[in-house]
Amino acid sequence: MNYENIQVETRGRVGLITLNRPKALNALNDALMDELGAALKTFDADDGIGAIVVTGSEKAFAAGADIGMMATYTYMDVYKGEYITRNWETVRTIRKPIIAAVAGFALGGGCELAMMCDIVIAADTAKFGQPEIKLGVMPGAGGTQRLPRAVSKAKAMDMCLTARFMDAAEAERAGLVSRVVPAESMLDEALAAAATIAEFPLPAVMMVKESVNSAYETTLAEGIRFERRLFHSLFATEDQKEGMAAFIEKRKPVFKHR
Ligand code: HXC
């Protein structure tokens, strides 16, 4: 498929998607989100891919939903769901891990997109924010829901109500990002983390993602029960036999489902 708003490549078993509207600081329009959803689904279905990295440019991961696109939308345009939010849920449906590799601005929908990913590796230049309030709107793709879960109610209120940006160091302290690394090595670190994941058995990888995500959505008792059932089910996989046998025999495992 030919993409106009993203670049898609593979690096070994890692799928790399680069948001590519640099002049608009990767503002997320419907066409870009359509393409991102399609590329993510293609990688998810590809047995040769074990993990996905989504990145932007040096200056911006994404500066939010495209304001030019949204400016004239009516209530019914957006409420019907055909615009702005129509493809955002696709990211959530992807079952392989997605790493957001963030440099520069991750604002509004850009911050929300990063939070939809499973791991966030940030350059020391990264700036996160939910400045929608300055435009007379509010976060619309999970900002008011994922941010409090990631950084506490106090910080989420601060960011969504004052529109101030959080730098990379604060974002790491607050728990919004997994790691902060120097800008020069950010993409390499993200690709290396993805390559590491992509070598592990896919059933375990996918179940870890599913199980950690369930921590957001259920009670602790339900979540622990769900985790235990997934844990049990991994004993039905050949890769569990191979992983444990290889450890005992002091050799490298050869996993079947990667
Ligand atoms: C459309 C955008 C844009 C955006 C930047 N640009 N952000 N275009 N939508 N979200 C464009 C600018 O218009 C400009 O185009 C070019 O990118 C460079 O931006 P500048 O403003 O000149 O750069 P700079 O002075 O460095 O400021 C960077 C910035 C600022 C602080 C990131 O651009 C900014 O505040 N952007 C808007 C951020 C924002 O409000 N995001 C939330 C959007 S609402 P030209 O053609 O002039 O060069 C949202 C809702 C989510 O995300 C809902 C999801 C469902």
Short mmCIF file of C-alpha atoms and ligand atoms in Angstrom, two decimals:
data_model
loop_
_atom_site.label_atom_id
_atom_site.label_comp_id
_atom_site.label_asym_id
_atom_site.label_seq_id
_atom_site.Cartn_x
_atom_site.Cartn_y
_atom_site.Cartn_z
CA MET A 1 0.00 0.00 0.00
CA ASN A 2 1.18 3.51 -0.79
CA TYR A 3 1.09 5.86 2.15
CA GLU A 4 1.20 9.64 1.89
CA ASN A 5 1.20 10.71 5.51
CA ILE A 6 3.35 8.03 7.10
CA GLN A 7 6.46 6.06 6.18
CA VAL A 8 6.40 2.35 6.81
CA GLU A 9 9.43 0.06 6.91
CA THR A 10 10.58 -3.11 8.59
CA ARG A 11 13.80 -3.58 10.54
CA GLY A 12 14.16 -7.31 10.99
CA ARG A 13 11.16 -8.39 13.04
CA VAL A 14 10.25 -4.81 13.97
CA GLY A 15 7.69 -2.72 12.09
CA LEU A 16 8.59 0.97 12.03
CA ILE A 17 5.97 3.63 11.30
CA THR A 18 7.11 7.24 10.98
CA LEU A 19 4.45 9.95 11.04
CA ASN A 20 5.32 12.11 8.09
CA ARG A 21 3.71 15.52 7.94
CA PRO A 22 6.78 17.40 9.18
CA LYS A 23 5.66 20.83 7.98
CA ALA A 24 2.53 20.57 10.12
CA LEU A 25 4.46 19.04 13.04
CA ASN A 26 2.73 15.74 12.25
CA ALA A 27 -0.71 17.14 12.99
CA LEU A 28 -3.04 14.15 12.94
CA ASN A 29 -5.64 14.46 10.21
CA ASP A 30 -8.13 11.79 9.21
CA ALA A 31 -6.00 10.63 6.26
CA LEU A 32 -2.97 10.11 8.51
CA MET A 33 -5.01 8.24 11.10
CA ASP A 34 -6.53 6.04 8.36
CA GLU A 35 -3.04 5.18 7.15
CA LEU A 36 -1.69 4.63 10.66
CA GLY A 37 -4.56 2.26 11.42
CA ALA A 38 -4.02 0.34 8.17
CA ALA A 39 -0.25 0.04 8.72
CA LEU A 40 -0.70 -1.11 12.32
CA LYS A 41 -3.23 -3.74 11.27
CA THR A 42 -0.93 -4.98 8.52
CA PHE A 43 1.97 -5.39 10.95
CA ASP A 44 -0.33 -7.03 13.51
CA ALA A 45 -1.30 -9.67 10.95
CA ASP A 46 2.27 -10.22 9.71
CA ASP A 47 3.97 -13.30 11.23
CA GLY A 48 7.33 -11.74 10.43
CA ILE A 49 6.70 -8.86 12.83
CA GLY A 50 6.91 -9.14 16.62
CA ALA A 51 6.69 -5.52 17.76
CA ILE A 52 5.96 -2.09 16.30
CA VAL A 53 7.57 1.33 16.78
CA VAL A 54 5.64 4.53 16.03
CA THR A 55 7.72 7.67 15.82
CA GLY A 56 7.62 11.23 14.47
CA SER A 57 10.25 13.81 13.63
CA GLU A 58 12.98 15.42 15.69
CA LYS A 59 10.72 18.40 16.35
CA ALA A 60 7.41 16.67 16.89
CA PHE A 61 6.01 13.25 17.59
CA ALA A 62 2.66 14.90 16.80
CA ALA A 63 1.37 18.37 17.73
CA GLY A 64 -2.20 17.14 18.04
CA ALA A 65 -5.22 16.61 15.88
CA ASP A 66 -5.12 18.83 12.80
CA ILE A 67 -6.64 22.13 13.86
CA GLY A 68 -7.18 23.28 10.27
CA MET A 69 -9.19 20.15 9.60
CA MET A 70 -11.29 20.47 12.74
CA ALA A 71 -11.91 24.22 12.69
CA THR A 72 -15.14 24.15 10.68
CA TYR A 73 -16.57 20.83 11.80
CA THR A 74 -20.07 20.99 13.22
CA TYR A 75 -21.33 19.12 16.22
CA MET A 76 -23.01 16.51 13.99
CA ASP A 77 -19.87 16.09 11.86
CA VAL A 78 -17.95 14.95 14.89
CA TYR A 79 -20.76 13.29 16.84
CA LYS A 80 -21.51 10.89 13.98
CA GLY A 81 -17.95 9.69 14.41
CA GLU A 82 -16.92 9.97 10.79
CA TYR A 83 -14.29 12.58 11.50
CA ILE A 84 -11.45 13.11 13.98
CA THR A 85 -12.05 10.12 16.20
CA ARG A 86 -13.10 7.52 13.65
CA ASN A 87 -9.78 5.66 13.54
CA TRP A 88 -8.34 6.31 16.93
CA GLU A 89 -9.72 3.12 18.39
CA THR A 90 -7.74 1.06 15.87
CA VAL A 91 -4.54 1.68 17.83
CA ARG A 92 -6.17 0.14 20.89
CA THR A 93 -7.13 -3.02 19.01
CA ILE A 94 -3.57 -3.93 18.01
CA ARG A 95 -2.42 -7.03 19.89
CA LYS A 96 1.32 -6.82 19.36
CA PRO A 97 3.24 -4.31 21.49
CA ILE A 98 3.58 -0.77 20.15
CA ILE A 99 6.40 1.48 21.31
CA ALA A 100 5.95 5.23 20.94
CA ALA A 101 9.35 6.81 20.24
CA VAL A 102 8.79 10.46 21.12
CA ALA A 103 10.97 13.47 20.37
CA GLY A 104 9.76 17.06 20.54
CA PHE A 105 6.09 17.90 20.88
CA ALA A 106 3.53 15.27 21.85
CA LEU A 107 0.50 17.49 22.32
CA GLY A 108 -3.24 16.95 22.40
CA GLY A 109 -4.00 13.97 20.20
CA GLY A 110 -0.23 13.42 19.93
CA CYS A 111 0.05 12.91 23.68
CA GLU A 112 -3.06 10.73 23.56
CA LEU A 113 -1.57 8.65 20.75
CA ALA A 114 1.62 8.13 22.78
CA MET A 115 -0.49 7.02 25.75
CA MET A 116 -2.35 4.50 23.58
CA CYS A 117 0.97 2.82 22.90
CA ASP A 118 2.33 0.24 25.31
CA ILE A 119 5.80 1.65 26.00
CA VAL A 120 6.84 5.28 25.62
CA ILE A 121 10.52 5.95 25.00
CA ALA A 122 11.13 9.70 25.11
CA ALA A 123 14.01 11.80 23.91
CA ASP A 124 15.22 14.40 26.39
CA THR A 125 13.64 16.95 24.02
CA ALA A 126 10.14 15.55 24.44
CA LYS A 127 7.32 17.80 25.63
CA PHE A 128 3.93 16.43 26.55
CA GLY A 129 0.74 18.43 26.89
CA GLN A 130 -3.02 18.51 26.56
CA PRO A 131 -3.53 22.12 25.43
CA GLU A 132 -6.96 21.60 23.83
CA ILE A 133 -8.56 23.94 26.35
CA LYS A 134 -6.81 26.86 24.63
CA LEU A 135 -8.84 26.01 21.52
CA GLY A 136 -12.13 25.82 23.40
CA VAL A 137 -12.23 22.04 23.38
CA MET A 138 -10.87 19.26 25.56
CA PRO A 139 -8.98 16.01 25.06
CA GLY A 140 -11.07 13.64 22.97
CA ALA A 141 -9.00 10.51 22.51
CA GLY A 142 -8.45 9.38 26.07
CA GLY A 143 -6.46 12.29 27.53
CA THR A 144 -8.71 12.85 30.52
CA GLN A 145 -8.86 9.09 31.13
CA ARG A 146 -5.38 7.73 30.46
CA LEU A 147 -3.51 10.72 31.88
CA PRO A 148 -4.92 10.42 35.42
CA ARG A 149 -4.16 6.70 35.33
CA ALA A 150 -0.60 7.42 34.18
CA VAL A 151 0.35 10.50 36.18
CA SER A 152 -2.29 11.00 38.92
CA LYS A 153 -5.41 13.13 39.02
CA ALA A 154 -3.48 16.14 40.31
CA LYS A 155 -1.06 16.27 37.39
CA ALA A 156 -3.74 15.38 34.82
CA MET A 157 -5.95 18.25 36.03
CA ASP A 158 -2.95 20.58 35.93
CA MET A 159 -2.08 19.64 32.35
CA CYS A 160 -5.63 19.60 30.98
CA LEU A 161 -6.78 22.75 32.78
CA THR A 162 -3.70 25.00 32.51
CA ALA A 163 -2.44 23.59 29.18
CA ARG A 164 1.13 23.63 30.45
CA PHE A 165 3.63 21.24 28.90
CA MET A 166 5.54 18.60 30.82
CA ASP A 167 9.17 18.11 29.85
CA ALA A 168 10.73 14.68 29.50
CA ALA A 169 12.26 14.62 32.98
CA GLU A 170 8.94 15.48 34.65
CA ALA A 171 7.12 13.00 32.42
CA GLU A 172 9.46 10.25 33.55
CA ARG A 173 9.13 11.22 37.23
CA ALA A 174 5.36 11.26 36.87
CA GLY A 175 5.19 7.86 35.16
CA LEU A 176 4.02 9.03 31.75
CA VAL A 177 7.04 7.60 29.94
CA SER A 178 8.97 4.38 30.29
CA ARG A 179 12.46 5.82 29.72
CA VAL A 180 14.11 9.10 28.78
CA VAL A 181 17.20 8.87 26.59
CA PRO A 182 19.38 11.36 24.71
CA ALA A 183 17.65 12.56 21.54
CA GLU A 184 20.44 11.19 19.29
CA SER A 185 19.91 7.63 20.47
CA MET A 186 16.14 7.70 21.04
CA LEU A 187 15.06 5.85 17.90
CA ASP A 188 17.84 3.28 18.24
CA GLU A 189 16.79 2.60 21.84
CA ALA A 190 13.18 2.19 20.78
CA LEU A 191 14.12 -0.13 17.91
CA ALA A 192 16.37 -2.15 20.23
CA ALA A 193 13.60 -2.53 22.79
CA ALA A 194 11.20 -3.60 20.04
CA ALA A 195 13.77 -6.07 18.66
CA THR A 196 14.18 -7.57 22.13
CA ILE A 197 10.42 -8.03 22.46
CA ALA A 198 10.19 -9.45 18.94
CA GLU A 199 12.57 -12.29 19.88
CA PHE A 200 10.32 -13.48 22.72
CA PRO A 201 7.51 -15.99 22.16
CA LEU A 202 4.51 -14.18 20.72
CA PRO A 203 1.89 -15.92 22.91
CA ALA A 204 3.62 -14.67 26.07
CA VAL A 205 4.20 -11.22 24.56
CA MET A 206 0.56 -10.78 23.57
CA MET A 207 -0.71 -12.10 26.88
CA VAL A 208 1.53 -9.73 28.85
CA LYS A 209 0.09 -6.81 26.88
CA GLU A 210 -3.46 -8.03 27.38
CA SER A 211 -2.93 -8.66 31.07
CA VAL A 212 -1.25 -5.33 31.88
CA ASN A 213 -4.00 -3.54 29.97
CA SER A 214 -6.62 -5.36 32.00
CA ALA A 215 -5.17 -3.72 35.11
CA TYR A 216 -6.77 -0.50 33.84
CA GLU A 217 -10.16 -1.98 33.30
CA THR A 218 -10.98 -4.37 36.11
CA THR A 219 -10.79 -4.71 39.86
CA LEU A 220 -7.60 -6.10 41.38
CA ALA A 221 -9.30 -9.42 42.18
CA GLU A 222 -10.62 -9.79 38.60
CA GLY A 223 -7.29 -8.74 37.13
CA ILE A 224 -5.38 -11.26 39.20
CA ARG A 225 -7.80 -14.01 38.21
CA PHE A 226 -7.43 -13.02 34.54
CA GLU A 227 -3.63 -12.95 34.83
CA ARG A 228 -3.60 -16.39 36.45
CA ARG A 229 -5.70 -17.90 33.66
CA LEU A 230 -3.41 -16.44 31.02
CA PHE A 231 -0.40 -17.70 32.96
CA HIS A 232 -1.93 -21.19 33.09
CA SER A 233 -2.69 -21.14 29.38
CA LEU A 234 0.95 -20.47 28.49
CA PHE A 235 1.70 -23.99 29.77
CA ALA A 236 -0.25 -25.22 26.73
CA THR A 237 2.27 -23.60 24.37
CA GLU A 238 5.31 -25.26 22.83
CA ASP A 239 7.31 -22.16 23.57
CA GLN A 240 6.92 -22.65 27.33
CA LYS A 241 8.31 -26.18 26.97
CA GLU A 242 11.14 -24.93 24.78
CA GLY A 243 11.94 -21.88 26.98
CA MET A 244 12.18 -23.90 30.17
CA ALA A 245 13.98 -26.87 28.56
CA ALA A 246 16.55 -24.49 27.04
CA PHE A 247 17.17 -22.91 30.44
CA ILE A 248 17.71 -26.31 32.07
CA GLU A 249 19.94 -27.51 29.21
CA LYS A 250 21.89 -24.22 29.29
CA ARG A 251 21.27 -23.46 25.61
CA LYS A 252 19.55 -20.73 23.62
CA PRO A 253 15.83 -21.35 23.13
CA VAL A 254 14.44 -21.76 19.64
CA PHE A 255 10.93 -20.40 19.86
CA LYS A 256 8.28 -21.53 17.44
CA HIS A 257 5.84 -18.65 17.75
CA ARG A 258 7.70 -15.43 17.48
C1 HXC B 1 -2.50 21.84 12.42
C2 HXC B 1 -0.44 22.52 13.18
C3 HXC B 1 -0.69 21.97 14.45
C4 HXC B 1 -1.95 21.30 14.65
C5 HXC B 1 1.26 22.86 14.49
N1 HXC B 1 0.79 23.07 13.26
N2 HXC B 1 0.39 22.20 15.24
N3 HXC B 1 -1.33 22.46 12.18
N4 HXC B 1 -2.80 21.27 13.60
N5 HXC B 1 -2.27 20.70 15.79
C6 HXC B 1 1.44 23.75 12.14
C7 HXC B 1 1.45 25.25 12.33
O1 HXC B 1 0.22 25.81 11.94
C8 HXC B 1 2.59 25.66 11.43
O2 HXC B 1 2.14 25.64 10.08
C9 HXC B 1 3.57 24.50 11.59
O3 HXC B 1 2.82 23.39 12.10
C10 HXC B 1 4.66 24.83 12.59
O4 HXC B 1 4.05 25.25 13.79
P1 HXC B 1 4.46 26.61 14.55
O5 HXC B 1 3.32 26.94 15.44
O6 HXC B 1 4.92 27.63 13.60
O7 HXC B 1 5.71 26.09 15.41
P2 HXC B 1 6.20 26.60 16.82
O8 HXC B 1 6.15 28.08 16.92
O9 HXC B 1 7.49 25.88 17.06
O10 HXC B 1 5.11 26.04 17.87
C11 HXC B 1 4.95 24.66 18.04
C12 HXC B 1 3.66 24.34 18.85
C13 HXC B 1 2.46 25.04 18.16
C14 HXC B 1 3.80 24.85 20.27
C15 HXC B 1 3.51 22.84 18.85
O11 HXC B 1 2.47 24.70 16.77
C16 HXC B 1 1.15 24.65 18.72
O12 HXC B 1 0.75 25.14 19.78
N6 HXC B 1 0.41 23.79 18.02
C17 HXC B 1 -0.92 23.41 18.39
C18 HXC B 1 -0.88 22.43 19.52
C19 HXC B 1 -2.28 22.02 19.97
O13 HXC B 1 -3.09 22.87 20.34
N7 HXC B 1 -2.59 20.71 19.91
C20 HXC B 1 -3.90 20.22 20.28
C21 HXC B 1 -4.80 20.16 19.08
S1 HXC B 1 -6.44 19.65 19.51
P3 HXC B 1 2.50 26.83 9.07
O14 HXC B 1 1.77 26.43 7.81
O15 HXC B 1 2.02 28.08 9.70
O16 HXC B 1 3.99 26.75 8.94
C22 HXC B 1 -6.32 17.99 19.64
C23 HXC B 1 -7.58 17.27 19.93
C24 HXC B 1 -7.37 15.81 20.04
O17 HXC B 1 -5.30 17.40 19.48
C25 HXC B 1 -8.64 15.07 19.82
C26 HXC B 1 -8.36 13.68 19.35
C27 HXC B 1 -9.59 12.94 18.92
#
